[in-house]
Amino acid sequence: MNVIEMQDIWKTYADGTHALRGVSVRIDRNEFVYLVGPSGAGKSTFMKLIYREEVPSKGQISVNGFNIGKLKPRKIPYVRRNIGVIFQDFRLLPKLTVFENVAFAMEAIEAPRRVIKRRTMEVLELVGLKHKHASLPAQLSGGEQQRVAIARAIVNNPSVIVADEPTGNLDPETSLGIMNLLEEINFRGSTIVMATHNKDIVNSMRKRVIAIENGNIVRDEARGEYGYEA
Amino acid sequence: MKLSTILRHMREGAKNIIRNGWMSFASMSSMFISLFILGVFLLLALNVNAMADQIESQVQIRVYLQLNVDQAKVTELQNKIGNITEVSNVRFVSKAEGLEILRESLGKENEDLIEGYENEKNPLPDSFTVEVYDPLTIETAVAQIEAVNKADEALPIAKVKYGQGTVEKLFTITNVVRNVGFVVVIGLGITAMFLISNTIKMTIIARRREIGIMKLVGATNSFIRWPFFIEGALIGIISSVLTTVVILVAYSQFVDFTETDLALMMIKLVTFKEAAGMTALLLIGLGTLLGIWGSTISVRKYLKV
Ligand SMILES: Nc1ncnc2c1ncn2[C@@H]1O[C@H](COP(=O)(O)OP(=O)(O)O)[C@@H](O)[C@H]1O
Ligand SMILES: [Mg+2]
């Protein structure tokens, strides 16, 4: 079953920029997909369409079986609960502790308090930060902050994880740790779509690679390579 | 909404005040200052209003009788004066009553001033207090009362007193004071709203990211809105209760402190009890509304997808 399906997607921003020009793609349950391509190619736009931050100007997109281009605004939160999003800049709430930052995603779906406590500690353990649950984001390293963001993204067991250059701000060693974590999450059953400029990571993992240039998919290989000079 | 969710919103709303320490402090301060100024003017307006009422009610005619007028004559005069078209009410004030009124208006501290003038030694004459329907017809009424006196050979009325000529002036003054007070209070209300909406504008900018992240993890709009709503209401309640307490404590001190001096000038301030309810209701009500209003508009602006 396709978790993500795009048919002839066009995205033109208000200023007339054509960010995507007729993209069609299918991503299966439990796939791990790298999105590569030069800056400004349309990778972030591709992902924003998946988590319904943007709507397509033309074409059909479905995620988890929902036609999300036509989604009523009222329904958006419920679709997002099945999609975990990870960014280059972590986007943690600076005034909340590590625990609160993660628990907050469960409070949003009105999970019972007992369940929140147990599950939050569980994912913090998975990302290796159980001992830092009471720290504030500012007291953590970049890699640790990204782990908290990952914990928040997976805490509600989403079927899809969208990661936009999650290692963009991290050094190679820390990046490797983050990749291992994402691989583990993929292994546990989540579909992962990740945009990256990291040649080493793509080439060492040998997963599906979709290359976007100038708003078009120019390459889609099952066990692909980065394909650009680093 | 689940009970646990409602409790969560309350907890979050309260926690947010602490988490956003400086922002909350700024909101509360600007609200405190605005409400404080508003409160001061409210008390001022209450007192001016009470004084205006006092002055207006004092616009009455005092008819002093000769010392030897008997009971039958008093009744006759009272009827005659009561029959004058302009007159709305005639009340007989015996000399003893007159002394009592004087004692009251002097206040407890100055009671000794009239000590020793009771009963036989009472120097005051009997009198009538005459009220008219329309204060502007007071001169006509006085002329009529003097006519009643002249029609009687004994000339039983010694003196007719009223605020000669000053009556009209007084009315314009009290009216002006009332209107100005009203305009000032409205103006301050608008200023308070402006100050608070400015603070909120800064809060919005600080909170954009937070709201964005909440939406990203799948929070519904109402889930996002509630803690802000509670936070705003709490800020409003806390700062307005604080303002009310400060203002009322200061006012009761002021009333106590100036009572003696003002009594000598025949001025009586609105008592703490009379002022407290109105002030508390207005300040706390307004503060709560402003707090809720501020947080509601600030969130609504950023809830659109
Ligand atoms: N909100 C926006 N408004 C206008 N143009 C945008 C907006 N977001 C992205 N773009 C433009 O769309 C194109 C694709 O951007 P993006 O999807 O961010 O690419 P990438 O993530 O591959 O670098 C770029 O030319 C970018 O400038
Ligand atoms: Mg990008």
XYZ file of C-alpha atoms and ligand atoms in Angstrom:
563
model
C 0.000 0.000 0.000
C 1.238 3.495 -0.854
C 1.658 5.732 2.151
C 2.419 8.752 -0.020
C 1.206 9.251 -3.542
C 1.633 12.332 -5.737
C 0.137 12.698 -9.198
C 1.358 15.489 -11.451
C 1.901 17.891 -8.567
C 2.581 21.519 -9.345
C 3.386 24.084 -6.707
C 3.535 27.732 -7.652
C 4.079 30.188 -4.802
C 2.251 33.505 -4.578
C 5.213 35.341 -6.103
C 5.059 33.135 -9.200
C 7.975 30.803 -8.330
C 7.380 27.326 -9.705
C 8.792 25.169 -6.896
C 7.443 21.873 -8.275
C 6.586 21.225 -11.931
C 4.578 18.085 -12.409
C 5.930 15.652 -9.807
C 4.533 12.111 -9.639
C 5.780 9.614 -7.097
C 4.724 6.675 -4.945
C 6.261 5.842 -1.606
C 5.439 2.530 0.003
C 4.862 1.612 3.610
C 8.124 1.242 5.502
C 10.349 2.712 2.793
C 13.354 4.888 3.595
C 13.682 7.596 0.950
C 16.431 10.179 0.479
C 15.488 13.374 -1.270
C 18.533 14.965 -2.879
C 19.194 17.858 -5.204
C 20.669 21.365 -5.245
C 19.394 24.163 -3.026
C 16.160 25.637 -4.297
C 15.307 22.470 -6.242
C 12.015 22.005 -4.395
C 12.846 19.442 -1.680
C 11.388 21.388 1.221
C 8.300 22.185 -0.816
C 7.894 18.469 -1.574
C 7.897 17.757 2.171
C 5.651 20.673 3.112
C 3.026 19.234 0.801
C 3.243 15.927 2.674
C 2.594 17.446 6.103
C 0.078 19.887 4.664
C 1.999 23.050 5.393
C 1.365 23.935 1.765
C -1.303 22.824 -0.683
C -0.543 21.891 -4.295
C -1.476 24.393 -6.991
C -2.353 21.489 -9.261
C -2.440 17.700 -8.992
C -3.423 15.097 -6.415
C -1.598 14.154 -3.243
C -2.660 11.514 -0.769
C -1.023 10.630 2.531
C -2.186 7.607 4.512
C -5.132 7.417 2.147
C -6.298 11.005 2.741
C -6.590 13.329 -0.209
C -4.788 16.059 1.678
C -4.875 18.700 -1.048
C -8.624 18.883 -0.528
C -8.597 18.524 3.242
C -10.924 20.723 5.297
C -8.854 22.941 7.644
C -10.678 21.416 10.598
C -9.301 17.979 9.679
C -5.656 19.004 9.281
C -4.604 18.365 12.908
C -5.852 14.785 12.725
C -3.865 14.040 9.560
C -0.740 15.593 11.094
C -0.925 13.261 14.053
C 0.111 10.497 11.709
C 3.100 12.419 10.383
C 6.199 13.222 12.399
C 8.245 16.210 11.215
C 11.922 16.865 11.914
C 13.785 20.040 10.933
C 17.346 21.187 10.556
C 16.841 23.762 13.334
C 15.162 21.295 15.758
C 12.248 23.644 16.598
C 12.007 22.809 20.259
C 10.147 25.072 22.650
C 12.946 26.791 24.565
C 11.030 27.243 27.801
C 9.885 23.659 28.085
C 12.004 20.856 29.480
C 13.028 17.888 27.343
C 10.224 15.844 28.876
C 7.655 18.605 28.332
C 8.737 19.143 24.732
C 8.009 15.512 23.931
C 4.968 15.053 26.183
C 3.392 18.093 24.601
C 2.854 16.240 21.307
C 0.884 13.612 23.221
C -1.093 16.175 25.197
C -2.116 17.668 21.868
C -3.846 14.413 20.947
C -5.416 14.254 24.418
C -3.722 11.073 25.547
C -4.278 10.147 29.215
C -1.668 11.563 31.582
C -0.425 8.178 32.756
C 0.095 7.036 29.192
C 1.876 10.273 28.343
C 4.324 9.829 31.174
C 5.134 6.230 30.329
C 5.373 6.669 26.566
C 7.411 9.898 26.784
C 9.996 8.225 29.004
C 10.010 5.266 26.635
C 10.907 7.329 23.563
C 13.402 9.410 25.533
C 15.074 6.151 26.414
C 15.022 5.094 22.756
C 16.827 8.302 21.716
C 19.209 7.934 24.661
C 18.136 11.012 26.615
C 16.147 9.603 29.490
C 18.654 11.004 31.974
C 18.243 14.520 30.542
C 14.457 14.651 30.737
C 14.515 17.633 33.102
C 16.998 19.717 31.085
C 16.072 22.698 28.956
C 16.963 22.598 25.232
C 19.609 25.291 25.706
C 21.480 22.966 28.066
C 21.840 20.308 25.357
C 24.235 19.876 22.420
C 22.917 20.136 18.856
C 22.849 16.389 18.451
C 20.944 15.968 21.705
C 18.436 18.628 20.712
C 17.845 16.811 17.438
C 17.253 13.601 19.375
C 14.601 15.372 21.432
C 12.982 16.587 18.198
C 13.048 13.012 16.896
C 11.517 11.748 20.125
C 8.737 14.302 19.715
C 8.206 13.289 16.094
C 7.832 9.591 16.904
C 6.068 9.728 20.263
C 2.607 9.330 18.701
C 3.709 6.423 16.492
C 3.215 8.200 13.176
C 3.238 6.092 10.031
C 5.348 8.691 8.201
C 8.398 10.648 9.332
C 9.421 13.646 7.258
C 12.915 14.985 7.980
C 14.171 18.130 6.252
C 17.982 18.101 6.424
C 18.013 16.769 9.984
C 21.818 16.545 10.069
C 22.402 19.891 8.343
C 23.591 21.554 11.535
C 25.485 18.610 12.995
C 29.053 17.343 12.736
C 29.682 14.038 10.881
C 29.952 11.910 13.992
C 26.783 13.235 15.562
C 25.055 12.899 12.183
C 25.920 9.238 12.120
C 24.238 8.754 15.493
C 21.099 10.503 14.234
C 21.084 8.299 11.106
C 21.342 5.154 13.192
C 18.378 6.357 15.208
C 16.310 7.065 12.092
C 17.219 3.663 10.724
C 16.025 2.081 13.952
C 12.748 3.985 13.697
C 12.359 2.864 10.084
C 13.054 -0.676 11.181
C 10.247 -0.385 13.727
C 7.791 0.359 10.938
C 7.713 4.062 10.053
C 8.101 5.332 6.503
C 10.857 7.928 6.351
C 11.353 10.692 3.802
C 14.527 12.644 4.389
C 16.007 15.558 2.457
C 19.773 15.813 2.759
C 22.949 17.265 1.310
C 25.088 14.706 3.088
C 26.828 12.622 0.419
C 28.505 10.205 2.847
C 25.280 9.295 4.582
C 23.393 8.633 1.341
C 26.207 6.615 -0.181
C 26.804 4.501 2.910
C 23.151 3.591 3.510
C 22.116 2.641 -0.040
C 18.425 3.360 0.236
C 15.981 4.696 -2.314
C 17.156 8.045 -3.661
C 14.910 10.582 -5.380
C 16.746 13.493 -6.971
C 14.872 16.731 -7.626
C 16.192 19.498 -9.842
C 14.358 22.657 -10.726
C 11.028 21.256 -9.539
C 11.246 17.952 -11.420
C 12.190 14.438 -10.360
C 15.275 13.686 -12.455
C 16.276 10.384 -10.867
C 14.585 7.725 -8.705
C 16.691 4.684 -7.823
C 15.925 1.841 -5.415
C 19.476 1.538 -4.054
C 20.784 4.880 -5.135
C 23.725 7.156 -4.621
C 23.950 10.830 -3.759
C 25.105 11.606 -7.271
C 26.432 15.133 -6.742
C 29.807 16.454 -5.702
C 29.639 17.114 -1.964
C -13.488 18.102 25.917
C -12.186 15.669 28.491
C -11.842 16.763 32.102
C -8.152 15.874 32.033
C -7.755 18.173 29.032
C -9.512 21.032 30.795
C -7.212 20.586 33.789
C -4.238 20.416 31.455
C -5.217 23.746 29.876
C -5.512 25.387 33.285
C -2.167 23.995 34.361
C -0.541 25.119 31.106
C -2.150 28.560 31.274
C -0.816 29.105 34.781
C 2.603 27.653 33.946
C 2.898 29.862 30.869
C 2.688 32.940 33.054
C 5.788 31.756 34.879
C 7.550 30.459 31.753
C 7.079 33.803 30.015
C 8.161 35.626 33.147
C 9.179 38.943 31.675
C 6.409 39.094 29.129
C 3.827 38.337 31.795
C 5.408 40.926 34.023
C 5.227 43.507 31.243
C 1.568 42.718 30.552
C 0.690 42.836 34.210
C 2.586 46.081 34.736
C 0.940 47.851 31.855
C -2.417 46.565 32.961
C -1.705 47.577 36.554
C -0.724 51.097 35.554
C -3.697 51.601 33.261
C -6.180 50.186 35.732
C -4.597 52.162 38.549
C -5.023 55.457 36.731
C -8.504 54.428 35.740
C -9.278 53.556 39.378
C -7.988 56.885 40.656
C -10.188 58.680 38.187
C -13.115 56.499 39.032
C -12.805 57.441 42.714
C -12.405 61.053 41.745
C -15.500 60.857 39.561
C -17.475 59.118 42.308
C -16.581 61.875 44.732
C -17.251 64.707 42.336
C -20.562 63.122 41.537
C -21.442 62.744 45.202
C -20.441 66.337 45.834
C -22.476 67.528 42.895
C -25.442 65.626 44.289
C -24.804 67.164 47.668
C -24.616 70.649 46.251
C -27.697 70.130 44.135
C -29.675 68.864 47.069
C -28.511 71.857 49.031
C -30.184 74.053 46.512
C -33.174 74.516 48.649
C -34.785 77.398 50.421
C -34.463 77.814 54.158
C -37.298 79.754 55.727
C -36.425 80.875 59.291
C -39.298 81.798 61.567
C -39.510 84.366 64.304
C -38.831 82.924 67.763
C -42.399 83.329 69.077
C -44.407 81.607 66.335
C -46.930 79.088 67.697
C -47.913 75.652 66.435
C -51.120 76.770 64.674
C -49.212 79.416 62.758
C -46.571 76.905 61.766
C -49.205 74.608 60.284
C -50.870 77.462 58.470
C -47.589 78.711 56.979
C -46.576 75.226 55.974
C -49.850 74.815 54.059
C -49.561 78.174 52.361
C -46.000 77.596 51.230
C -46.890 74.081 50.132
C -49.587 75.523 47.883
C -47.129 77.589 45.853
C -46.976 76.084 42.325
C -43.176 75.898 42.148
C -42.785 74.216 45.524
C -42.455 70.457 45.645
C -41.957 69.869 49.334
C -42.035 71.729 52.628
C -40.540 70.224 55.721
C -40.686 71.645 59.215
C -37.351 71.633 61.011
C -37.647 72.279 64.714
C -34.831 74.084 66.492
C -33.776 70.834 68.181
C -33.644 69.067 64.830
C -31.662 71.961 63.408
C -29.032 71.490 66.086
C -28.856 67.782 65.409
C -28.278 68.384 61.684
C -25.517 70.840 62.497
C -23.915 68.327 64.849
C -23.916 65.645 62.175
C -22.453 67.826 59.512
C -19.623 68.824 61.821
C -18.643 65.212 62.440
C -17.626 63.450 65.649
C -14.313 65.277 66.059
C -15.891 68.706 66.113
C -18.908 67.908 68.225
C -17.537 69.919 71.124
C -17.960 73.121 69.102
C -21.703 73.099 69.798
C -21.589 71.632 73.257
C -23.663 73.575 75.800
C -26.190 74.851 73.285
C -28.782 72.115 73.856
C -32.450 72.564 74.834
C -33.255 76.005 76.299
C -29.910 77.382 75.285
C -30.486 76.400 71.664
C -30.021 79.655 69.714
C -31.470 78.337 66.483
C -34.929 79.336 65.282
C -37.544 76.914 63.930
C -37.450 76.754 60.176
C -38.847 75.227 57.004
C -36.820 73.512 54.357
C -38.494 74.190 51.043
C -37.678 72.311 47.868
C -38.733 73.325 44.383
C -39.467 71.149 41.374
C -37.036 73.021 39.162
C -34.017 74.710 40.768
C -34.188 77.400 38.090
C -37.552 78.639 39.408
C -36.123 79.160 42.848
C -36.333 82.971 42.701
C -40.026 82.921 41.809
C -40.660 80.586 44.723
C -38.771 82.858 47.094
C -40.796 85.863 45.951
C -44.004 83.914 46.581
C -42.863 82.935 50.076
C -42.080 86.564 50.846
C -45.557 87.452 49.602
C -47.027 84.918 52.052
C -45.114 86.697 54.827
C -46.321 90.136 53.844
C -49.932 88.950 53.732
C -49.640 88.103 57.412
C -49.685 91.092 59.785
C -47.440 89.406 62.324
C -44.683 88.934 59.725
C -43.895 85.467 61.163
C -40.991 84.802 58.764
C -37.712 86.275 59.882
C -35.564 85.389 56.911
C -35.671 83.517 53.602
C -32.297 82.160 52.498
C -31.103 80.475 49.335
C -27.910 80.395 47.301
C -28.601 83.798 45.753
C -27.333 83.991 42.174
C -24.774 81.261 42.668
C -27.259 78.504 41.935
C -27.016 78.765 38.178
C -23.250 78.957 38.276
C -23.097 75.873 40.480
C -25.117 73.890 38.019
C -22.867 74.691 35.116
C -19.825 73.783 37.215
C -21.134 70.421 38.402
C -22.240 69.584 34.889
C -18.852 70.448 33.446
C -17.061 68.446 36.128
C -19.251 65.423 35.444
C -18.784 65.545 31.708
C -15.049 66.083 31.907
C -14.741 63.189 34.366
C -16.670 60.974 31.972
C -14.503 61.908 29.005
C -11.316 61.390 31.013
C -12.433 57.930 32.151
C -13.322 56.900 28.576
C -10.020 58.281 27.320
C -8.073 56.345 29.930
C -9.951 53.181 29.103
C -8.879 53.515 25.489
C -5.298 54.245 26.538
C -5.286 51.148 28.722
C -6.496 49.041 25.819
C -3.807 50.489 23.591
C -1.051 49.798 26.120
C -2.224 46.252 26.615
C -2.675 45.514 22.924
C 0.869 46.733 22.387
C 2.224 44.340 24.972
C 0.203 41.600 23.354
C 1.621 42.420 19.951
C 5.063 41.707 21.367
C 3.752 38.533 22.940
C 2.409 37.395 19.584
C 5.782 37.768 17.958
C 7.365 35.829 20.802
C 4.736 33.091 20.540
C 4.509 32.572 16.778
C 6.979 29.747 16.816
C 5.288 28.075 19.708
C 1.918 28.114 17.986
C 3.520 26.888 14.766
C 5.049 23.905 16.546
C 1.799 23.084 18.311
C 0.044 22.961 14.958
C 2.771 20.805 13.518
C 2.288 18.092 16.097
C -1.429 17.985 15.365
C -2.954 20.177 18.059
C -6.418 21.443 17.151
C -7.077 25.162 17.174
C -9.196 24.980 20.279
C -6.502 22.964 22.051
C -4.008 25.711 21.213
C -6.371 28.520 22.114
C -7.425 27.429 25.597
C -4.185 27.814 27.555
C -3.665 31.269 26.034
C -7.204 32.165 26.950
C -6.675 31.048 30.532
C -3.305 32.755 30.680
C -4.852 36.030 29.528
C -7.717 35.764 31.977
C -5.317 34.982 34.838
C -3.067 37.909 33.959
C -6.134 40.128 33.862
C -7.486 38.847 37.154
C -4.175 38.925 39.003
C -3.256 42.433 37.910
C -6.724 43.865 38.432
C -7.118 42.315 41.887
C -3.718 43.719 42.786
C -4.694 47.153 41.465
C -7.994 47.061 43.321
C -6.341 46.148 46.614
C -3.691 48.848 46.279
C -6.189 51.519 45.279
C -8.748 50.689 47.941
C -6.193 50.454 50.732
C -4.782 53.818 49.660
C -8.252 55.295 49.431
C -9.365 54.130 52.863
C -6.173 55.604 54.297
C -6.817 58.838 52.439
C -10.400 59.020 53.703
C -9.301 58.438 57.307
C -6.460 60.865 57.055
C -8.435 63.765 55.585
C -11.736 63.220 57.356
C -11.228 65.859 60.066
C -9.973 68.575 57.782
C -12.618 67.989 55.151
C -15.427 67.889 57.704
C -14.531 71.425 58.699
C -14.979 72.437 55.067
C -18.335 70.636 55.041
C -17.025 68.153 52.458
C -17.808 64.506 52.924
C -15.914 61.960 50.823
C -17.557 58.826 49.497
C -16.893 56.225 52.193
C -14.645 53.227 51.642
C -17.673 50.932 51.801
C -19.590 52.870 49.177
C -16.590 53.060 46.851
C -15.227 49.527 47.265
C -17.902 47.525 45.477
C -18.108 49.733 42.416
C -14.324 50.074 42.097
C -13.642 46.367 42.533
C -16.368 45.384 40.100
C -15.247 47.803 37.430
C -11.497 47.210 37.709
C -11.596 43.425 38.041
C -14.278 43.067 35.401
C -12.434 45.291 32.979
C -9.063 43.698 33.764
C -10.375 40.195 33.151
C -12.051 41.225 29.915
C -8.925 42.998 28.690
C -6.789 39.959 29.508
C -9.074 37.558 27.676
C -9.560 39.940 24.782
C -5.824 40.457 24.415
C -4.906 36.800 24.376
C -7.813 35.903 22.117
C -6.903 38.337 19.363
C -3.219 37.508 19.659
C -3.843 33.811 19.131
C -6.510 34.162 16.483
C -4.080 36.048 14.327
C -1.710 33.091 14.220
C -4.116 30.205 14.128
C -4.875 30.523 10.450
C -3.076 27.807 8.511
N 7.041 30.555 0.667
C 7.667 30.714 -0.513
N 7.332 31.739 -1.309
C 7.931 31.919 -2.479
N 8.888 31.124 -2.972
C 9.276 30.083 -2.228
C 8.680 29.828 -0.955
N 9.268 28.715 -0.434
C 10.168 28.301 -1.349
N 10.168 29.119 -2.421
C 10.983 28.973 -3.629
O 10.657 27.711 -4.207
C 11.808 27.088 -4.692
C 11.999 25.747 -4.009
O 12.291 25.974 -2.645
P 12.518 24.791 -1.608
O 11.397 23.848 -1.738
O 12.734 25.397 -0.286
O 13.848 24.126 -2.143
P 14.938 23.241 -1.390
O 14.372 22.777 -0.110
O 15.219 22.136 -2.344
O 16.139 24.095 -1.213
C 12.964 28.046 -4.443
O 13.164 28.812 -5.623
C 12.458 28.913 -3.336
O 13.039 30.177 -3.405
Mg 15.072 23.111 1.851
